[in-house]
């Protein structure tokens, strides 16, 4: 019997691990264990995802909570080392680029337990982003690098990763998106936000580089004010951003914007899949908007997901007010976005990942 330990912890992890656990379910000779680090812990940031995405109840909860990077990483490491010593996994699966991803990888590597990294190879080439550090460390130590797009393969090869460790499997998050899209109807959210199909914009903001700096945050919100004059804008507010808006006294800039609490997975998919445009600094939303064929303006100076620009609907507009407005006006001038999904963003990635893992364990 081989034991696979899957690690989740923060909001963007759940939709990546869920389809893989489902694909491996019932496989003879494989025992799956789910570890929830508790990096995110609110109902809306964590528990609702576990429930909605049909993940099993976590076998272990590390309950690390919020803290500085060092403290949060260290707490995951301490808790996860204990799990590994007790469960003796044959393989640890981590996803994405959050602190829990890197922390679990470090622990497994030192215990000589192989690591599979879902969403390997992405690079923004900006080490000012904590996620970029997490990606580099995780990929450097992982044994199986499962890439969502071929730019990931190229980045890894340039860094000297042996080719046999790299497996282009496609984007597993799109498996989750395609599975839940039929449930994502607008009436699910119309009790909270008065919007009509293709008649509104969606805003999300949570990157520290945007929301922790009052000047940049203000620049972005002034541009959002321009958008909100032309169409309703719905803004589910991340807890970090909620705190910063209050501290900086920036709420006045959002007078015409519909603020909501963070939404669960299917409600949020309902919101995004019926929107006219998405404005965001999220990594995942760049991919989801591409899969949905909805224009996305990414409020950052760089992206680790260039395939969403070359093959998708994403535009990198930066954080200057005038550039965001110009990007919005340009996107609005286009009638339709062609729906062109990048290669292997086909809803079948989990099966390919499962095959790679089974071959490795055999
Ligand atoms: C983390 C990830 C980021 C990911 C994001 C998605 C890292 C380095 N960052 O950033 O890559 O895009 O999650 O949300 O791993 N908080 C709550 N409730 C929660 C969780 C957080 O109120 O359930 C508040 C806390 O005050 C916390 C702050 O939000 O200090 C930030 O949370 P944290 O997990 O440190 O980083 P995120 O900004 O969420």
Coordinates of C-alpha atoms and ligand atoms in Angstrom, one line a residue:
X1 CA 0.0 0.0 0.0
X2 CA 1.4 3.4 -1.0
X3 CA 0.4 6.5 1.1
X4 CA -0.1 9.8 -0.6
X5 CA -0.3 12.9 1.6
X6 CA -2.0 15.9 0.0
X7 CA -1.5 19.3 1.5
X8 CA -4.0 22.2 1.4
X9 CA -4.0 25.3 3.5
X10 CA -5.0 28.5 1.7
X11 CA -7.9 29.4 -0.5
X12 CA -6.3 28.7 -3.9
X13 CA -5.2 25.2 -2.9
X14 CA -8.5 23.4 -2.5
X15 CA -9.6 23.6 -6.2
X16 CA -6.3 22.1 -7.3
X17 CA -6.2 19.1 -4.9
X18 CA -9.9 18.2 -5.0
X19 CA -10.0 16.8 -8.6
X20 CA -6.8 14.8 -8.0
X21 CA -8.1 13.2 -4.8
X22 CA -11.3 12.3 -6.7
X23 CA -9.3 10.8 -9.6
X24 CA -7.2 8.7 -7.3
X25 CA -10.2 7.6 -5.1
X26 CA -10.5 3.8 -4.9
X27 CA -7.3 3.2 -6.7
X28 CA -6.1 -0.2 -5.4
X29 CA -2.8 0.1 -3.5
X30 CA -3.2 3.8 -2.7
X31 CA -4.2 5.3 0.6
X32 CA -4.8 9.1 0.5
X33 CA -4.4 11.4 3.5
X34 CA -5.5 15.1 3.5
X35 CA -3.7 17.6 5.6
X36 CA -5.1 21.1 6.1
X37 CA -2.5 23.5 7.4
X38 CA -5.1 26.1 8.5
X39 CA -3.2 29.0 6.8
X40 CA -6.7 30.1 6.0
X41 CA -9.3 29.4 8.5
X42 CA -12.4 31.5 8.0
X43 CA -15.6 29.9 6.8
X44 CA -15.5 31.9 3.5
X45 CA -11.7 31.4 2.9
X46 CA -11.4 27.7 3.8
X47 CA -14.2 25.6 5.2
X48 CA -16.8 26.4 2.5
X49 CA -14.2 25.3 -0.1
X50 CA -13.6 22.0 1.6
X51 CA -17.4 21.4 1.6
X52 CA -18.3 22.6 -1.8
X53 CA -15.5 20.9 -3.7
X54 CA -16.4 17.5 -2.1
X55 CA -13.0 17.2 -0.5
X56 CA -12.9 14.6 2.3
X57 CA -12.8 15.8 5.9
X58 CA -9.1 16.5 6.5
X59 CA -7.3 13.7 8.3
X60 CA -5.1 16.3 10.0
X61 CA -5.6 20.0 10.8
X62 CA -2.4 21.9 11.7
X63 CA -4.3 25.1 12.6
X64 CA -1.4 27.4 12.0
X65 CA -3.5 30.5 11.4
X66 CA -2.2 33.9 10.3
X67 CA 1.3 35.2 11.3
X68 CA 4.4 36.6 9.7
X69 CA 5.9 34.6 6.8
X70 CA 8.6 33.1 9.0
X71 CA 6.2 32.2 11.9
X72 CA 3.6 30.8 9.5
X73 CA 6.1 28.7 7.5
X74 CA 7.7 27.5 10.7
X75 CA 4.4 26.4 12.2
X76 CA 3.5 24.4 9.1
X77 CA 6.9 22.8 9.2
X78 CA 6.6 21.7 12.8
X79 CA 3.1 20.3 12.4
X80 CA 3.8 18.7 9.0
X81 CA 7.0 17.0 10.2
X82 CA 5.0 15.2 12.9
X83 CA 2.4 14.1 10.3
X84 CA 5.1 12.7 8.0
X85 CA 6.8 10.9 10.9
X86 CA 3.5 9.3 11.8
X87 CA 1.9 8.6 8.4
X88 CA 5.2 7.7 6.6
X89 CA 4.0 8.9 3.2
X90 CA 5.5 7.5 0.0
X91 CA 4.6 10.8 -1.7
X92 CA 3.6 14.3 -0.7
X93 CA 1.5 16.4 -3.1
X94 CA 1.6 20.2 -2.8
X95 CA -0.1 22.8 -5.0
X96 CA 0.5 26.3 -6.1
X97 CA 2.7 28.8 -4.4
X98 CA 1.5 29.7 -0.9
X99 CA 3.5 29.5 2.3
X100 CA 2.0 26.1 3.2
X101 CA 3.2 24.7 -0.2
X102 CA 6.9 25.6 0.4
X103 CA 6.8 24.7 4.1
X104 CA 5.5 21.2 3.5
X105 CA 8.0 20.7 0.6
X106 CA 10.9 21.6 2.8
X107 CA 9.8 19.1 5.5
X108 CA 9.3 16.3 3.0
X109 CA 12.6 16.9 1.3
X110 CA 14.5 16.7 4.5
X111 CA 12.8 13.5 5.4
X112 CA 13.7 12.1 2.0
X113 CA 10.0 11.8 1.0
X114 CA 9.4 12.5 -2.7
X115 CA 7.3 15.6 -3.5
X116 CA 4.9 16.2 -6.4
X117 CA 4.3 19.9 -7.2
X118 CA 1.0 20.8 -9.0
X119 CA 1.4 24.0 -10.9
X120 CA 5.2 23.8 -11.2
X121 CA 7.4 26.1 -13.3
X122 CA 5.4 29.4 -13.1
X123 CA 7.7 32.4 -12.7
X124 CA 7.0 36.1 -12.4
X125 CA 10.7 36.8 -12.2
X126 CA 9.8 39.2 -9.3
X127 CA 11.3 38.0 -6.0
X128 CA 9.5 40.8 -4.3
X129 CA 6.5 38.5 -4.4
X130 CA 6.5 36.0 -1.6
X131 CA 4.9 33.5 -3.9
X132 CA 7.8 33.7 -6.3
X133 CA 10.2 32.6 -3.5
X134 CA 7.8 29.8 -2.6
X135 CA 7.7 28.7 -6.3
X136 CA 11.4 28.6 -6.7
X137 CA 12.1 26.7 -3.4
X138 CA 9.3 24.2 -4.1
X139 CA 10.3 23.5 -7.6
X140 CA 14.0 23.2 -6.6
X141 CA 13.2 20.5 -4.1
X142 CA 10.2 18.6 -5.8
X143 CA 10.7 15.3 -7.6
X144 CA 7.7 15.5 -9.9
X145 CA 7.1 18.9 -11.5
X146 CA 3.6 19.0 -12.9
X147 CA 3.3 22.0 -15.2
X148 CA 0.0 23.7 -16.3
X149 CA 1.6 25.3 -19.5
X150 CA 4.7 24.8 -21.5
X151 CA 6.3 28.1 -20.4
X152 CA 6.5 26.3 -17.0
X153 CA 8.6 23.5 -18.7
X154 CA 10.8 26.1 -20.3
X155 CA 11.4 27.9 -17.1
X156 CA 12.4 24.7 -15.3
X157 CA 14.7 23.5 -18.0
X158 CA 16.5 26.9 -18.0
X159 CA 16.9 26.5 -14.2
X160 CA 18.6 23.1 -14.8
X161 CA 15.8 20.8 -13.7
X162 CA 16.3 17.4 -15.4
X163 CA 13.6 16.9 -18.1
X164 CA 12.5 13.5 -16.7
X165 CA 11.2 15.3 -13.6
X166 CA 8.9 17.6 -15.7
X167 CA 5.4 16.5 -16.8
X168 CA 3.2 18.9 -18.8
X169 CA -0.2 17.9 -17.5
X170 CA -2.4 21.0 -18.0
X171 CA -4.3 23.2 -15.6
X172 CA -6.0 21.1 -12.9
X173 CA -7.9 24.2 -11.6
X174 CA -9.8 24.2 -14.9
X175 CA -11.0 20.6 -14.1
X176 CA -12.8 22.1 -11.0
X177 CA -14.1 25.1 -13.0
X178 CA -15.6 22.9 -15.7
X179 CA -17.1 20.6 -13.3
X180 CA -18.9 23.3 -11.3
X181 CA -19.8 25.7 -14.2
X182 CA -23.3 24.2 -14.7
X183 CA -24.1 25.1 -11.1
X184 CA -22.9 28.6 -11.4
X185 CA -26.1 30.4 -12.1
X186 CA -26.6 34.1 -11.4
X187 CA -29.7 33.5 -9.2
X188 CA -27.3 32.0 -6.6
X189 CA -26.0 35.5 -5.8
X190 CA -28.7 37.9 -6.8
X191 CA -29.9 38.1 -3.2
X192 CA -26.6 39.8 -2.3
X193 CA -25.8 41.7 -5.5
X194 CA -28.2 43.2 -8.0
X195 CA -26.6 42.4 -11.3
X196 CA -27.6 41.2 -14.7
X197 CA -25.9 38.8 -17.1
X198 CA -22.8 40.5 -18.7
X199 CA -23.8 43.8 -17.2
X200 CA -21.2 44.3 -14.5
X201 CA -17.6 44.1 -13.6
X202 CA -15.9 42.1 -10.8
X203 CA -13.0 43.4 -8.8
X204 CA -10.7 41.5 -6.5
X205 CA -7.6 42.8 -4.8
X206 CA -5.4 41.2 -2.2
X207 CA -1.7 41.3 -3.2
X208 CA 0.4 42.9 -0.5
X209 CA 2.2 45.0 -3.1
X210 CA -1.2 46.6 -4.1
X211 CA -3.2 46.7 -0.9
X212 CA -0.4 47.3 1.7
X213 CA 0.7 50.5 -0.1
X214 CA -1.8 53.4 0.4
X215 CA -0.6 55.2 -2.8
X216 CA -0.9 52.2 -5.1
X217 CA -4.2 51.2 -3.5
X218 CA -5.6 54.7 -4.1
X219 CA -4.4 54.8 -7.7
X220 CA -6.2 51.5 -8.4
X221 CA -9.4 52.6 -6.6
X222 CA -9.6 55.9 -8.5
X223 CA -9.5 53.8 -11.8
X224 CA -12.3 51.6 -10.4
X225 CA -14.3 54.7 -9.7
X226 CA -14.1 55.4 -13.5
X227 CA -15.3 51.8 -14.2
X228 CA -18.1 52.1 -11.7
X229 CA -19.5 55.1 -13.6
X230 CA -20.1 52.9 -16.6
X231 CA -21.3 49.6 -15.0
X232 CA -21.9 48.2 -11.6
X233 CA -18.8 46.8 -10.0
X234 CA -18.9 43.9 -7.5
X235 CA -16.0 43.7 -5.1
X236 CA -15.8 40.6 -2.8
X237 CA -13.2 41.9 -0.3
X238 CA -10.4 39.7 1.0
X239 CA -9.8 40.0 4.8
X240 CA -6.3 41.5 4.2
X241 CA -7.8 44.2 2.0
X242 CA -10.7 44.9 4.3
X243 CA -8.2 45.7 7.1
X244 CA -6.1 48.0 4.8
X245 CA -9.2 49.9 3.4
X246 CA -10.1 50.7 7.0
X247 CA -6.6 51.6 8.1
X248 CA -6.0 53.9 5.1
X249 CA -9.5 55.4 5.2
X250 CA -9.9 54.5 1.5
X251 CA -13.6 53.4 1.7
X252 CA -14.8 56.7 0.3
X253 CA -13.3 55.8 -3.1
X254 CA -15.6 52.8 -3.2
X255 CA -18.9 54.8 -2.9
X256 CA -20.3 53.3 -6.1
X257 CA -18.9 49.8 -5.7
X258 CA -20.8 46.9 -4.3
X259 CA -18.7 45.4 -1.5
X260 CA -19.4 41.9 -0.4
X261 CA -17.8 39.3 1.9
X262 CA -15.5 36.8 0.3
X263 CA -17.6 34.2 -1.6
X264 CA -17.6 30.5 -1.7
X265 CA -16.3 28.7 -4.8
X266 CA -19.6 28.2 -6.7
X267 CA -21.0 31.6 -5.8
X268 CA -17.8 33.3 -6.9
X269 CA -17.8 31.3 -10.2
X270 CA -21.4 32.4 -10.7
X271 CA -20.2 36.0 -10.2
X272 CA -17.2 35.7 -12.6
X273 CA -18.8 33.6 -15.3
X274 CA -21.6 36.1 -15.9
X275 CA -19.5 39.2 -15.7
X276 CA -18.7 41.6 -18.6
X277 CA -15.1 42.1 -17.3
X278 CA -12.9 41.1 -14.4
X279 CA -10.3 43.4 -12.8
X280 CA -7.9 41.6 -10.4
X281 CA -4.5 41.0 -9.0
X282 CA -5.1 37.3 -8.4
X283 CA -3.1 34.6 -10.1
X284 CA -6.0 32.1 -10.3
X285 CA -8.5 34.6 -11.8
X286 CA -6.2 35.2 -14.7
X287 CA -6.6 31.5 -15.5
X288 CA -10.3 31.2 -14.7
X289 CA -11.2 34.3 -16.9
X290 CA -9.2 32.8 -19.7
X291 CA -11.1 29.5 -19.4
X292 CA -14.4 31.4 -19.3
X293 CA -13.5 33.7 -22.2
X294 CA -14.1 36.8 -20.1
X295 CA -11.8 39.8 -20.4
X296 CA -9.5 40.2 -17.4
X297 CA -7.4 43.3 -16.6
X298 CA -4.6 42.2 -14.3
X299 CA -3.6 45.0 -11.9
X300 CA 0.1 44.0 -11.7
X301 CA 3.3 44.8 -13.4
X302 CA 4.1 41.2 -14.2
X303 CA 2.5 37.8 -14.4
X304 CA 3.7 34.2 -13.8
X305 CA 0.9 33.1 -16.1
X306 CA 1.9 34.5 -19.6
X307 CA -0.1 31.9 -21.3
X308 CA -3.3 33.8 -20.2
X309 CA -2.1 36.7 -22.3
X310 CA -0.8 34.8 -25.3
X311 CA -3.6 32.2 -25.4
X312 CA -6.3 33.9 -23.3
X313 CA -8.3 37.0 -22.4
X314 CA -5.8 38.5 -19.9
X315 CA -4.2 41.9 -20.2
X316 CA -1.5 43.2 -17.9
X317 CA -2.4 46.8 -17.2
X318 CA -0.3 47.6 -14.2
X319 CA -1.4 49.8 -11.3
X320 CA -1.4 53.3 -12.8
X321 CA -4.8 54.9 -12.9
X322 CA -4.6 56.0 -16.5
X323 CA -3.3 52.6 -17.7
X324 CA -6.1 50.8 -16.0
X325 CA -8.7 53.1 -17.5
X326 CA -7.1 52.7 -21.0
X327 CA -7.2 48.9 -20.6
X328 CA -10.8 49.0 -19.6
X329 CA -11.8 51.3 -22.5
X330 CA -9.9 49.1 -24.9
X331 CA -11.5 45.9 -23.6
X332 CA -15.0 47.5 -23.7
X333 CA -14.5 48.5 -27.3
X334 CA -14.3 44.8 -28.3
X335 CA -17.5 43.0 -28.8
X336 CA -16.5 39.4 -28.1
X337 CA -13.4 37.7 -26.8
X338 CA -12.5 34.6 -28.7
X339 CA -12.7 31.5 -26.4
X340 CA -9.3 29.9 -26.9
X341 CA -8.2 27.7 -24.0
X342 CA -4.5 27.0 -23.7
X343 CA -3.4 23.4 -24.5
X344 CA -4.5 20.8 -21.9
X345 CA -6.8 23.2 -20.1
X346 CA -9.5 20.7 -20.9
X347 CA -10.9 19.5 -17.6
X348 CA -9.0 16.2 -17.9
X349 CA -5.8 17.2 -16.0
X350 CA -6.5 15.2 -12.8
X351 CA -6.4 11.9 -14.8
X352 CA -3.1 12.8 -16.3
X353 CA -1.7 13.7 -12.9
X354 CA -3.0 10.5 -11.4
X355 CA -1.3 8.5 -14.1
X356 CA 2.1 10.3 -13.5
X357 CA 1.8 9.6 -9.7
X358 CA 0.9 6.0 -10.2
X359 CA 3.8 5.4 -12.6
X360 CA 6.2 7.1 -10.1
X361 CA 5.0 5.0 -7.2
X362 CA 5.1 1.8 -9.2
Ligands
LIG1 C1 -2.3 34.0 0.8 C2 -1.1 33.6 -0.2 C3 -1.4 34.1 -1.5 C4 -2.8 33.8 -2.0 C5 -3.8 34.2 -1.0 C6 -5.2 33.9 -1.4 C7 1.1 33.3 0.8 C8 2.4 34.0 0.9 N1 0.1 34.1 0.3 O1 -2.2 35.4 0.9 O2 -0.5 33.6 -2.4 O3 -3.0 34.4 -3.3 O4 -3.5 33.6 0.2 O5 -6.1 34.4 -0.5 O6 1.0 32.2 1.1 N2 -7.1 36.4 7.2 C9 -8.4 36.2 7.7 N3 -9.0 35.0 7.6 C10 -8.4 33.9 6.9 C11 -7.1 34.1 6.4 C12 -6.5 35.3 6.5 O7 -8.9 37.1 8.3 O8 -9.0 32.8 6.8 C13 -6.5 37.7 7.3 C14 -5.4 37.7 8.4 O9 -5.5 38.9 9.0 C15 -4.1 37.6 7.7 C16 -4.4 38.2 6.3 O10 -5.8 38.0 6.1 O11 -3.1 38.2 8.3 C17 -3.6 37.7 5.2 O12 -3.6 36.3 5.2 P1 -2.3 35.4 4.7 O13 -2.7 34.0 4.6 O14 -1.2 35.8 5.5 O15 -2.0 35.9 3.3 P2 -3.0 36.2 2.0 O16 -2.9 37.6 1.7 O17 -4.4 35.6 2.2

